[in-house]
Amino acid sequence: MGKIYYMMGKSSSGKDTLYREILKRCPRLRKVALYTTRPPREGEKSGVQYYFVGETKLRELEAAGKVVELREYHTIHGIWKYFTVDDGQIDLYHHSYLIIGTLESYEKMQKFYGAENLFPLYIEVDDGERLARAIERERGQAEPKYREMCRRFLADEEDFREENLARLGINRRFENTDIEICLEKIIEEIQNGQL
């Protein structure tokens, strides 16, 4: 039986970089492309980082009972939705997976796939470092969205409160100040989970 290794953490904690590197170093892990109604960032491609879909497609998936979990964010650019779809990408009888999500999505995935099948990987970075990384990333965009970056930064403080982490039994943390050390620790945990 496979597992879902569920990576989460506040924005700009390095999840995307860690995710890509873990998939390279653990080739038996499979990735799952989640869905979103937000527009792609520069360089993103549908089916790779996310499936970029419109509201009509989301409504079709909901009507078909395919939406496992859905999160809605009121951004300065409108409402953006992120969601997981039961679209055949996950087969726990044969494979293990690495997914990036939020604490809210982790909880809903636990209910759908069973808590025993999800293994949390919580990434932490000092707030000052996260803010510096977020600013750097936005500066590199053709149209930086600094207000949205700030909204996300502040929303993360609420979402990842200690009591929320404790309620879901997330007590193991991976400090991402040195990416190689962080990767070693995460990969060791995955291997101990008997990938």
XYZ file of N, CA, C and O in Angstrom:
780
model
N 0.849 -1.192 0.000
C 0.000 0.000 0.000
C 0.882 1.238 0.000
O 1.851 1.325 0.744
N 0.559 2.195 -0.862
C 1.336 3.421 -0.944
C 0.934 4.448 0.090
O 0.011 4.244 0.872
N 1.644 5.561 0.081
C 1.378 6.672 0.996
C 1.327 7.970 0.198
O 1.881 8.056 -0.902
N 0.711 8.965 0.787
C 0.746 10.315 0.239
C 1.597 11.147 1.182
O 1.229 11.358 2.344
N 2.758 11.563 0.705
C 3.629 12.458 1.468
C 3.170 13.870 1.143
O 3.242 14.301 -0.010
N 2.651 14.555 2.160
C 1.950 15.826 1.944
C 2.784 16.980 2.481
O 2.915 17.161 3.685
N 3.383 17.725 1.556
C 4.262 18.842 1.913
C 3.442 20.113 2.072
O 2.625 20.443 1.217
N 3.688 20.806 3.181
C 2.985 22.060 3.412
C 3.864 22.999 4.212
O 4.858 22.590 4.811
N 3.496 24.264 4.189
C 4.233 25.285 4.919
C 3.780 26.638 4.421
O 3.049 26.744 3.434
N 4.216 27.652 5.101
C 3.834 29.015 4.729
C 4.426 29.375 3.371
O 5.369 28.738 2.898
N 3.865 30.404 2.746
C 4.355 30.826 1.431
C 5.826 31.203 1.499
O 6.312 31.694 2.520
N 6.533 30.925 0.424
C 7.966 31.215 0.276
C 8.841 30.463 1.269
O 9.921 30.919 1.623
N 8.383 29.289 1.691
C 9.218 28.462 2.569
C 10.093 27.502 1.757
O 10.859 26.745 2.324
N 9.956 27.550 0.426
C 10.796 26.726 -0.431
C 10.165 25.403 -0.826
O 10.864 24.496 -1.305
N 8.872 25.278 -0.645
C 8.197 24.008 -0.933
C 8.385 23.562 -2.377
O 8.657 22.393 -2.634
N 8.225 24.486 -3.328
C 8.325 24.109 -4.743
C 9.714 23.586 -5.088
O 9.863 22.587 -5.794
N 10.750 24.241 -4.587
C 12.129 23.806 -4.838
C 12.376 22.439 -4.209
O 12.939 21.538 -4.844
N 11.948 22.263 -2.958
C 12.111 20.980 -2.283
C 11.346 19.879 -3.015
O 11.862 18.780 -3.210
N 10.139 20.184 -3.420
C 9.287 19.241 -4.130
C 9.988 18.707 -5.384
O 10.083 17.497 -5.595
N 10.493 19.623 -6.205
C 11.172 19.215 -7.450
C 12.388 18.334 -7.150
O 12.625 17.326 -7.820
N 13.135 18.717 -6.131
C 14.362 17.979 -5.817
C 14.053 16.602 -5.224
O 14.724 15.615 -5.541
N 13.035 16.519 -4.389
C 12.650 15.220 -3.813
C 12.200 14.268 -4.915
O 12.561 13.090 -4.919
N 11.426 14.770 -5.866
C 10.985 13.915 -6.979
C 12.175 13.409 -7.793
O 12.163 12.264 -8.262
N 13.199 14.236 -7.944
C 14.410 13.790 -8.666
C 15.129 12.694 -7.906
O 15.609 11.732 -8.485
N 15.234 12.875 -6.593
C 16.013 11.953 -5.764
C 15.226 10.714 -5.335
O 15.824 9.739 -4.868
N 13.920 10.777 -5.428
C 13.057 9.640 -5.074
C 12.171 9.325 -6.277
O 10.963 9.611 -6.265
N 12.745 8.751 -7.325
C 12.002 8.573 -8.580
C 10.782 7.662 -8.482
O 9.923 7.704 -9.357
N 10.675 6.876 -7.413
C 9.487 6.025 -7.272
C 8.271 6.817 -6.793
O 7.142 6.343 -6.918
N 8.504 7.998 -6.226
C 7.382 8.846 -5.821
C 6.745 9.458 -7.057
O 7.447 9.898 -7.961
N 5.444 9.527 -7.067
C 4.732 10.134 -8.186
C 4.201 11.499 -7.773
O 3.943 11.728 -6.593
N 4.013 12.359 -8.755
C 3.443 13.665 -8.467
C 1.981 13.694 -8.887
O 1.545 12.877 -9.707
N 1.250 14.612 -8.292
C -0.161 14.809 -8.599
C -0.336 16.282 -8.911
O 0.034 17.142 -8.119
N -0.874 16.581 -10.063
C -1.142 17.981 -10.416
C -2.514 18.351 -9.859
O -3.519 17.733 -10.207
N -2.521 19.329 -8.966
C -3.773 19.837 -8.417
C -4.385 20.815 -9.411
O -3.792 21.109 -10.443
N -5.551 21.317 -9.106
C -6.285 22.203 -10.003
C -6.411 23.587 -9.377
O -6.473 23.715 -8.158
N -6.480 24.615 -10.221
C -6.705 25.974 -9.727
C -7.430 26.800 -10.789
O -7.282 26.550 -11.984
N -8.176 27.778 -10.290
C -8.821 28.729 -11.194
C -7.985 29.994 -11.351
O -8.356 30.880 -12.108
N -6.862 30.087 -10.636
C -6.022 31.279 -10.783
C -5.270 31.223 -12.097
O -5.017 30.137 -12.632
N -4.884 32.386 -12.623
C -4.092 32.365 -13.860
C -2.683 31.844 -13.589
O -2.167 31.999 -12.478
N -2.058 31.227 -14.576
C -0.694 30.728 -14.370
C 0.298 31.871 -14.178
O 0.147 32.941 -14.760
N 1.294 31.612 -13.331
C 2.414 32.542 -13.204
C 3.308 32.354 -14.416
O 3.243 31.343 -15.109
N 4.175 33.306 -14.615
C 5.120 33.226 -15.721
C 5.903 31.919 -15.632
O 6.450 31.570 -14.587
N 5.908 31.155 -16.713
C 6.656 29.902 -16.773
C 5.871 28.675 -16.364
O 6.326 27.556 -16.567
N 4.689 28.841 -15.759
C 3.890 27.693 -15.359
C 3.123 27.137 -16.554
O 2.700 27.891 -17.430
N 2.942 25.795 -16.555
C 2.226 25.136 -17.643
C 1.138 24.252 -17.057
O 1.359 23.537 -16.075
N -0.034 24.265 -17.689
C -1.153 23.454 -17.216
C -0.786 21.972 -17.264
O -0.206 21.495 -18.235
N -1.097 21.276 -16.169
C -0.778 19.859 -16.063
C 0.573 19.596 -15.435
O 0.901 18.455 -15.126
N 1.365 20.643 -15.238
C 2.677 20.482 -14.610
C 2.581 20.945 -13.158
O 2.560 20.137 -12.236
N 2.526 22.260 -12.931
C 2.372 22.780 -11.571
C 0.931 22.573 -11.085
O 0.699 22.138 -9.973
N -0.012 22.932 -11.920
C -1.447 22.784 -11.663
C -2.134 22.523 -12.991
O -1.565 22.755 -14.053
N -3.406 22.115 -12.918
C -4.290 22.208 -14.064
C -5.001 23.545 -13.905
O -5.681 23.767 -12.897
N -4.813 24.434 -14.850
C -5.441 25.753 -14.806
C -6.778 25.658 -15.523
O -6.823 25.399 -16.725
N -7.860 25.807 -14.751
C -9.202 25.635 -15.306
C -10.084 26.825 -14.922
O -9.771 27.577 -14.012
N -11.195 26.941 -15.611
C -12.154 27.990 -15.312
C -13.262 27.488 -14.396
O -13.341 26.301 -14.054
N -14.138 28.407 -14.016
C -15.259 28.087 -13.134
C -16.193 27.042 -13.743
O -16.738 26.205 -13.026
N -16.374 27.066 -15.050
C -17.266 26.109 -15.704
C -16.756 24.683 -15.496
O -17.518 23.781 -15.137
N -15.470 24.469 -15.704
C -14.874 23.142 -15.513
C -14.972 22.716 -14.054
O -15.278 21.547 -13.758
N -14.745 23.646 -13.137
C -14.864 23.336 -11.713
C -16.286 22.863 -11.393
O -16.473 21.854 -10.708
N -17.283 23.565 -11.884
C -18.676 23.183 -11.635
C -18.979 21.789 -12.210
O -19.682 20.987 -11.590
N -18.422 21.490 -13.381
C -18.609 20.156 -13.980
C -18.008 19.075 -13.086
O -18.627 18.021 -12.864
N -16.810 19.311 -12.566
C -16.142 18.340 -11.695
C -16.902 18.166 -10.382
O -17.036 17.044 -9.874
N -17.400 19.262 -9.830
C -18.187 19.177 -8.592
C -19.472 18.381 -8.829
O -19.836 17.524 -8.015
N -20.155 18.657 -9.933
C -21.403 17.949 -10.258
C -21.168 16.455 -10.425
O -22.037 15.640 -10.099
N -19.986 16.099 -10.905
C -19.643 14.685 -11.104
C -19.135 14.030 -9.816
O -18.806 12.837 -9.816
N -19.058 14.797 -8.712
C -18.579 14.257 -7.439
C -17.098 13.966 -7.424
O -16.627 13.114 -6.668
N -16.337 14.667 -8.233
C -14.903 14.397 -8.380
C -14.001 15.279 -7.512
O -12.807 15.019 -7.403
N -14.546 16.343 -6.920
C -13.713 17.266 -6.134
C -13.523 16.705 -4.725
O -14.481 16.546 -3.969
N -12.273 16.403 -4.372
C -11.918 15.838 -3.068
C -11.876 16.934 -2.017
O -12.366 16.780 -0.904
N -11.245 18.034 -2.342
C -11.137 19.179 -1.436
C -11.001 20.429 -2.272
O -10.475 20.392 -3.383
N -11.515 21.539 -1.736
C -11.490 22.803 -2.454
C -11.262 23.931 -1.459
O -11.877 23.963 -0.400
N -10.352 24.823 -1.812
C -10.070 26.004 -1.005
C -10.318 27.238 -1.847
O -10.003 27.249 -3.029
N -10.870 28.264 -1.234
C -11.205 29.493 -1.944
C -10.485 30.654 -1.267
O -10.549 30.798 -0.047
N -9.803 31.467 -2.069
C -9.064 32.614 -1.532
C -9.572 33.888 -2.179
O -9.632 33.986 -3.404
N -9.911 34.849 -1.343
C -10.360 36.156 -1.826
C -9.118 37.030 -1.958
O -8.618 37.562 -0.983
N -8.623 37.136 -3.171
C -7.406 37.885 -3.434
C -7.762 39.269 -3.975
O -8.916 39.533 -4.301
N -6.760 40.106 -4.103
C -7.012 41.429 -4.677
C -7.322 41.329 -6.165
O -7.783 42.277 -6.768
N -7.119 40.149 -6.755
C -7.401 39.931 -8.176
C -8.704 39.162 -8.384
O -9.013 38.770 -9.506
N -9.436 38.935 -7.316
C -10.671 38.173 -7.388
C -10.546 36.879 -6.602
O -9.583 36.672 -5.872
N -11.520 36.004 -6.748
C -11.528 34.734 -6.020
C -10.740 33.696 -6.811
O -11.014 33.448 -7.979
N -9.739 33.107 -6.145
C -8.953 32.033 -6.736
C -9.263 30.766 -5.956
O -9.284 30.761 -4.724
N -9.473 29.681 -6.666
C -9.783 28.401 -6.040
C -8.692 27.391 -6.373
O -8.173 27.378 -7.484
N -8.364 26.585 -5.377
C -7.400 25.499 -5.534
C -8.100 24.230 -5.077
O -8.789 24.235 -4.056
N -7.909 23.129 -5.814
C -8.629 21.924 -5.438
C -7.966 20.664 -5.965
O -7.179 20.692 -6.899
N -8.296 19.567 -5.288
C -7.820 18.242 -5.668
C -8.991 17.503 -6.288
O -10.110 17.579 -5.786
N -8.712 16.805 -7.370
C -9.756 16.083 -8.092
C -9.456 14.584 -8.073
O -8.307 14.167 -8.273
N -10.476 13.800 -7.825
C -10.362 12.345 -7.918
C -10.464 11.985 -9.403
O -11.519 11.624 -9.913
N -9.337 12.141 -10.091
C -9.308 11.986 -11.547
C -8.446 10.808 -12.003
O -8.059 10.724 -13.157
N -8.141 9.908 -11.081
C -7.354 8.730 -11.435
C -5.858 8.901 -11.257
O -5.107 7.950 -11.460
N -5.418 10.083 -10.847
C -3.983 10.285 -10.657
C -3.445 9.515 -9.452
O -2.269 9.174 -9.409
N -4.293 9.282 -8.436
C -3.844 8.637 -7.199
C -4.349 7.193 -7.147
O -5.551 6.943 -7.198
N -3.390 6.256 -7.047
C -3.682 4.831 -6.926
C -2.808 4.292 -5.790
O -1.672 3.869 -6.007
N -3.325 4.339 -4.562
C -2.538 3.959 -3.386
C -2.255 2.465 -3.301
O -1.408 2.045 -2.524
N -2.911 1.671 -4.096
C -2.618 0.231 -4.091
C -1.275 -0.063 -4.754
O -0.635 -1.059 -4.452
N -0.849 0.836 -5.651
C 0.370 0.566 -6.409
C 1.479 1.592 -6.256
O 2.617 1.306 -6.603
N 1.165 2.805 -5.777
C 2.163 3.872 -5.794
C 2.096 4.762 -4.555
O 1.071 4.807 -3.873
N 3.199 5.482 -4.327
C 3.258 6.539 -3.311
C 3.415 7.869 -4.029
O 3.939 7.923 -5.152
N 2.985 8.949 -3.362
C 2.894 10.260 -4.009
C 3.486 11.352 -3.142
O 3.535 11.238 -1.915
N 3.887 12.432 -3.815
C 4.324 13.649 -3.141
C 3.421 14.769 -3.632
O 3.297 14.990 -4.843
N 2.765 15.445 -2.689
C 1.822 16.513 -3.009
C 2.150 17.735 -2.156
O 2.548 17.606 -0.999
N 1.960 18.924 -2.726
C 2.072 20.177 -1.975
C 0.658 20.700 -1.739
O -0.165 20.721 -2.660
N 0.389 21.132 -0.525
C -0.926 21.696 -0.225
C -0.900 22.553 1.019
O 0.157 22.937 1.510
N -2.079 22.816 1.528
C -2.241 23.627 2.733
C -2.676 22.734 3.884
O -3.013 21.560 3.681
N -2.719 23.304 5.060
C -3.185 22.555 6.218
C -4.650 22.151 6.038
O -5.042 21.027 6.347
N -5.438 23.053 5.501
C -6.852 22.776 5.244
C -7.017 21.626 4.244
O -7.817 20.717 4.445
N -6.243 21.658 3.171
C -6.356 20.592 2.171
C -5.845 19.266 2.745
O -6.386 18.202 2.435
N -4.819 19.317 3.582
C -4.293 18.110 4.224
C -5.391 17.426 5.042
O -5.588 16.216 4.953
N -6.125 18.224 5.806
C -7.189 17.669 6.642
C -8.272 16.998 5.787
O -8.743 15.902 6.084
N -8.647 17.642 4.695
C -9.680 17.072 3.817
C -9.172 15.818 3.097
O -9.925 14.866 2.886
N -7.892 15.829 2.732
C -7.305 14.637 2.097
C -7.265 13.468 3.082
O -7.476 12.318 2.693
N -6.996 13.771 4.359
C -7.016 12.723 5.382
C -8.383 12.054 5.437
O -8.480 10.832 5.527
N -9.431 12.861 5.393
C -10.794 12.327 5.469
C -11.119 11.484 4.234
O -11.779 10.458 4.332
N -10.640 11.910 3.073
C -10.957 11.201 1.824
C -10.134 9.924 1.668
O -10.674 8.867 1.331
N -8.814 10.018 1.901
C -7.924 8.878 1.648
C -7.578 8.081 2.905
O -6.978 7.018 2.807
N -7.930 8.620 4.093
C -7.606 7.959 5.352
C -6.335 8.521 5.956
O -5.315 8.616 5.271
N -6.409 8.898 7.234
C -5.265 9.506 7.923
C -4.037 8.605 7.889
O -2.907 9.082 7.822
N -4.269 7.301 7.899
C -3.142 6.358 7.898
C -2.364 6.374 6.587
O -1.237 5.871 6.520
N -2.931 6.949 5.552
C -2.271 6.986 4.242
C -1.566 8.302 3.948
O -0.925 8.425 2.908
N -1.715 9.293 4.852
C -1.069 10.590 4.638
C 0.057 10.797 5.636
O -0.089 10.507 6.831
N 1.176 11.294 5.141
C 2.357 11.542 5.957
C 2.727 13.022 5.784
O 3.135 13.424 4.695
N 2.557 13.865 6.833
C 2.812 15.303 6.675
C 4.302 15.648 6.670
O 5.087 15.105 7.443
N 4.660 16.559 5.778
C 6.018 17.118 5.712
C 5.858 18.633 5.851
O 5.554 19.316 4.886
N 6.038 19.142 7.083
C 5.814 20.560 7.349
C 7.139 21.330 7.256
O 8.073 21.063 8.006
N 7.199 22.289 6.319
C 8.417 23.059 6.049
C 8.346 24.394 6.781
O 7.338 25.104 6.700
N 9.419 24.749 7.478
C 9.471 26.018 8.205
C 10.665 26.856 7.753
O 11.724 26.313 7.439
N 10.460 28.160 7.745
C 11.517 29.129 7.466
C 11.205 30.371 8.293
O 10.030 30.728 8.470
N 12.234 31.027 8.789
C 12.083 32.277 9.530
C 11.262 33.279 8.706
O 11.449 33.387 7.491
N 10.354 34.005 9.366
C 9.476 34.943 8.660
C 10.236 35.994 7.852
O 9.832 36.337 6.743
N 11.322 36.512 8.391
C 12.109 37.510 7.655
C 12.680 36.945 6.363
O 12.650 37.591 5.307
N 13.167 35.724 6.431
C 13.709 35.060 5.233
C 12.594 34.775 4.227
O 12.760 34.963 3.024
N 11.443 34.341 4.713
C 10.315 34.082 3.817
C 9.890 35.347 3.081
O 9.631 35.323 1.887
N 9.830 36.450 3.816
C 9.426 37.716 3.197
C 10.437 38.145 2.135
O 10.055 38.564 1.038
N 11.728 37.999 2.436
C 12.767 38.351 1.456
C 12.641 37.479 0.204
O 12.749 37.980 -0.921
N 12.392 36.196 0.385
C 12.222 35.284 -0.758
C 10.989 35.658 -1.582
O 11.023 35.616 -2.814
N 9.903 36.007 -0.902
C 8.661 36.360 -1.604
C 8.855 37.618 -2.447
O 8.407 37.678 -3.604
N 9.525 38.605 -1.894
C 9.779 39.852 -2.635
C 10.644 39.566 -3.851
O 10.363 40.037 -4.954
N 11.674 38.770 -3.661
C 12.571 38.411 -4.779
C 11.802 37.710 -5.900
O 11.977 38.005 -7.071
N 10.919 36.776 -5.523
C 10.143 36.056 -6.528
C 9.213 37.000 -7.287
O 9.117 36.937 -8.504
N 8.546 37.893 -6.575
C 7.628 38.830 -7.236
C 8.374 39.788 -8.159
O 7.879 40.130 -9.224
N 9.551 40.217 -7.754
C 10.343 41.114 -8.605
C 10.658 40.474 -9.948
O 10.802 41.166 -10.952
N 10.757 39.159 -9.967
C 11.084 38.446 -11.196
C 9.898 38.233 -12.127
O 10.065 37.747 -13.242
N 8.689 38.574 -11.681
C 7.496 38.405 -12.500
C 7.331 39.590 -13.454
O 7.719 40.711 -13.132
N 6.747 39.344 -14.613
C 6.491 40.421 -15.573
C 5.582 41.482 -14.955
O 5.766 42.676 -15.192
N 4.610 41.048 -14.171
C 3.703 41.970 -13.469
C 3.658 41.562 -12.000
O 2.796 40.782 -11.590
N 4.571 42.091 -11.188
C 4.597 41.718 -9.765
C 3.268 42.044 -9.077
O 2.642 43.060 -9.355
N 2.864 41.154 -8.185
C 1.619 41.317 -7.437
C 1.969 41.413 -5.946
O 1.708 40.484 -5.175
N 2.537 42.529 -5.552
C 3.011 42.704 -4.182
C 1.884 42.695 -3.156
O 2.043 42.159 -2.060
N 0.748 43.284 -3.495
C -0.367 43.294 -2.546
C -0.855 41.874 -2.264
O -1.140 41.521 -1.121
N -0.937 41.053 -3.303
C -1.349 39.660 -3.120
C -0.298 38.895 -2.319
O -0.623 38.070 -1.468
N 0.965 39.179 -2.568
C 2.039 38.548 -1.815
C 1.888 38.858 -0.323
O 1.984 37.963 0.526
N 1.607 40.117 0.001
C 1.433 40.520 1.405
C 0.204 39.854 2.016
O 0.231 39.411 3.170
N -0.881 39.778 1.256
C -2.098 39.131 1.759
C -1.821 37.676 2.117
O -2.191 37.194 3.179
N -1.110 36.974 1.221
C -0.783 35.567 1.477
C 0.114 35.411 2.699
O -0.067 34.502 3.506
N 1.081 36.298 2.809
C 2.017 36.239 3.923
C 1.263 36.343 5.252
O 1.482 35.555 6.171
N 0.343 37.287 5.348
C -0.424 37.482 6.574
C -1.433 36.357 6.806
O -1.635 35.914 7.942
N -2.064 35.876 5.748
C -3.041 34.783 5.874
C -2.378 33.512 6.394
O -2.991 32.747 7.152
N -1.121 33.297 6.028
C -0.407 32.106 6.488
C -0.258 32.076 8.002
O -0.237 31.006 8.608
N -0.129 33.245 8.616
C -0.003 33.307 10.072
C -1.235 32.715 10.741
O -1.132 32.024 11.749
N -2.393 32.990 10.172
C -3.646 32.453 10.703
C -3.781 30.969 10.375
O -4.093 30.148 11.243
N -3.536 30.611 9.125
C -3.728 29.229 8.677
C -2.840 28.231 9.422
O -3.275 27.142 9.771
N -1.578 28.608 9.638
C -0.616 27.686 10.232
C -0.353 27.975 11.706
O 0.761 27.785 12.190
N -1.393 28.411 12.423
C -1.260 28.614 13.872
C -0.870 27.297 14.537
O -1.255 26.211 14.082
N -0.152 27.390 15.626
C 0.317 26.193 16.329
C -0.827 25.271 16.728
O -0.711 24.056 16.633
N -1.960 25.845 17.162
C -3.077 24.982 17.573
C -3.649 24.208 16.389
O -4.119 23.086 16.553
N -3.601 24.787 15.187
C -4.060 24.069 13.995
C -3.133 22.901 13.675
O -3.584 21.810 13.319
N -1.832 23.142 13.779
C -0.859 22.072 13.537
C -1.022 20.955 14.569
O -1.037 19.767 14.219
N -1.177 21.341 15.834
C -1.320 20.351 16.907
C -2.593 19.522 16.732
O -2.579 18.304 16.926
N -3.687 20.167 16.347
C -4.961 19.474 16.174
C -4.859 18.353 15.135
O -5.490 17.307 15.259
N -4.022 18.560 14.112
C -3.861 17.551 13.068
C -2.661 16.627 13.301
O -2.299 15.833 12.443
N -2.040 16.761 14.491
C -0.937 15.869 14.838
C 0.343 16.135 14.062
O 1.168 15.244 13.893
N 0.526 17.377 13.598
C 1.737 17.708 12.851
C 2.745 18.285 13.836
O 2.661 19.439 14.250
N 3.672 17.434 14.248
C 4.659 17.874 15.233
C 6.089 17.763 14.719
O 6.999 18.265 15.340
N 6.284 17.120 13.595
C 7.619 17.010 12.983
C 7.796 18.159 12.011
O 6.959 18.367 11.142
N 8.890 18.936 12.186
C 9.147 20.107 11.352
C 10.449 19.918 10.585
O 11.370 19.269 11.050
N 10.509 20.523 9.400
C 11.711 20.495 8.580
C 12.120 21.937 8.319
O 11.462 22.640 7.560
N 13.191 22.369 8.972
C 13.678 23.742 8.837
C 14.437 23.875 7.520
O 15.408 23.157 7.285
N 13.993 24.799 6.661
C 14.601 24.962 5.346
C 15.517 26.190 5.301
O 15.299 27.114 4.546
N 16.561 26.174 6.136
C 17.564 27.233 6.063
C 18.736 26.786 5.193
O 19.358 27.594 4.535
N 19.019 25.500 5.187
C 20.022 24.903 4.307
C 19.308 23.814 3.518
O 18.910 22.792 4.084
N 19.151 24.029 2.217
C 18.314 23.128 1.419
C 18.827 21.691 1.416
O 18.041 20.754 1.464
N 20.133 21.488 1.386
C 20.669 20.119 1.351
C 20.373 19.365 2.640
O 19.990 18.196 2.616
N 20.539 20.038 3.775
C 20.245 19.396 5.064
C 18.753 19.096 5.158
O 18.343 18.011 5.580
N 17.934 20.048 4.740
C 16.484 19.863 4.764
C 16.085 18.675 3.880
O 15.295 17.820 4.294
N 16.642 18.617 2.674
C 16.347 17.508 1.765
C 16.743 16.166 2.366
O 15.992 15.194 2.288
N 17.921 16.097 2.965
C 18.393 14.849 3.578
C 17.410 14.368 4.634
O 17.075 13.183 4.690
N 16.936 15.295 5.470
C 16.024 14.918 6.555
C 14.677 14.460 6.008
O 14.107 13.478 6.487
N 14.167 15.155 5.006
C 12.880 14.772 4.426
C 12.986 13.409 3.746
O 12.132 12.531 3.941
N 14.037 13.212 2.969
C 14.210 11.936 2.255
C 14.381 10.786 3.241
O 13.846 9.695 3.037
N 15.083 11.036 4.335
C 15.224 10.012 5.377
C 13.849 9.644 5.948
O 13.539 8.462 6.142
N 13.006 10.648 6.189
C 11.657 10.379 6.700
C 10.833 9.575 5.691
O 10.097 8.668 6.056
N 10.956 9.932 4.414
C 10.223 9.198 3.374
C 10.696 7.757 3.309
O 9.888 6.830 3.242
N 12.009 7.552 3.373
C 12.544 6.186 3.346
C 12.129 5.400 4.575
O 11.843 4.208 4.480
N 12.057 6.073 5.727
C 11.600 5.398 6.943
C 10.116 5.042 6.865
O 9.664 4.113 7.529
N 9.384 5.789 6.051
C 7.974 5.498 5.814
C 7.788 4.326 4.861
O 6.678 3.975 4.516
N 8.901 3.736 4.442
C 8.925 2.577 3.549
C 8.210 2.860 2.256
O 7.209 2.249 1.914
N 8.765 3.844 1.560
C 8.313 4.245 0.229
C 7.905 3.034 -0.555
O 6.891 2.816 -1.052
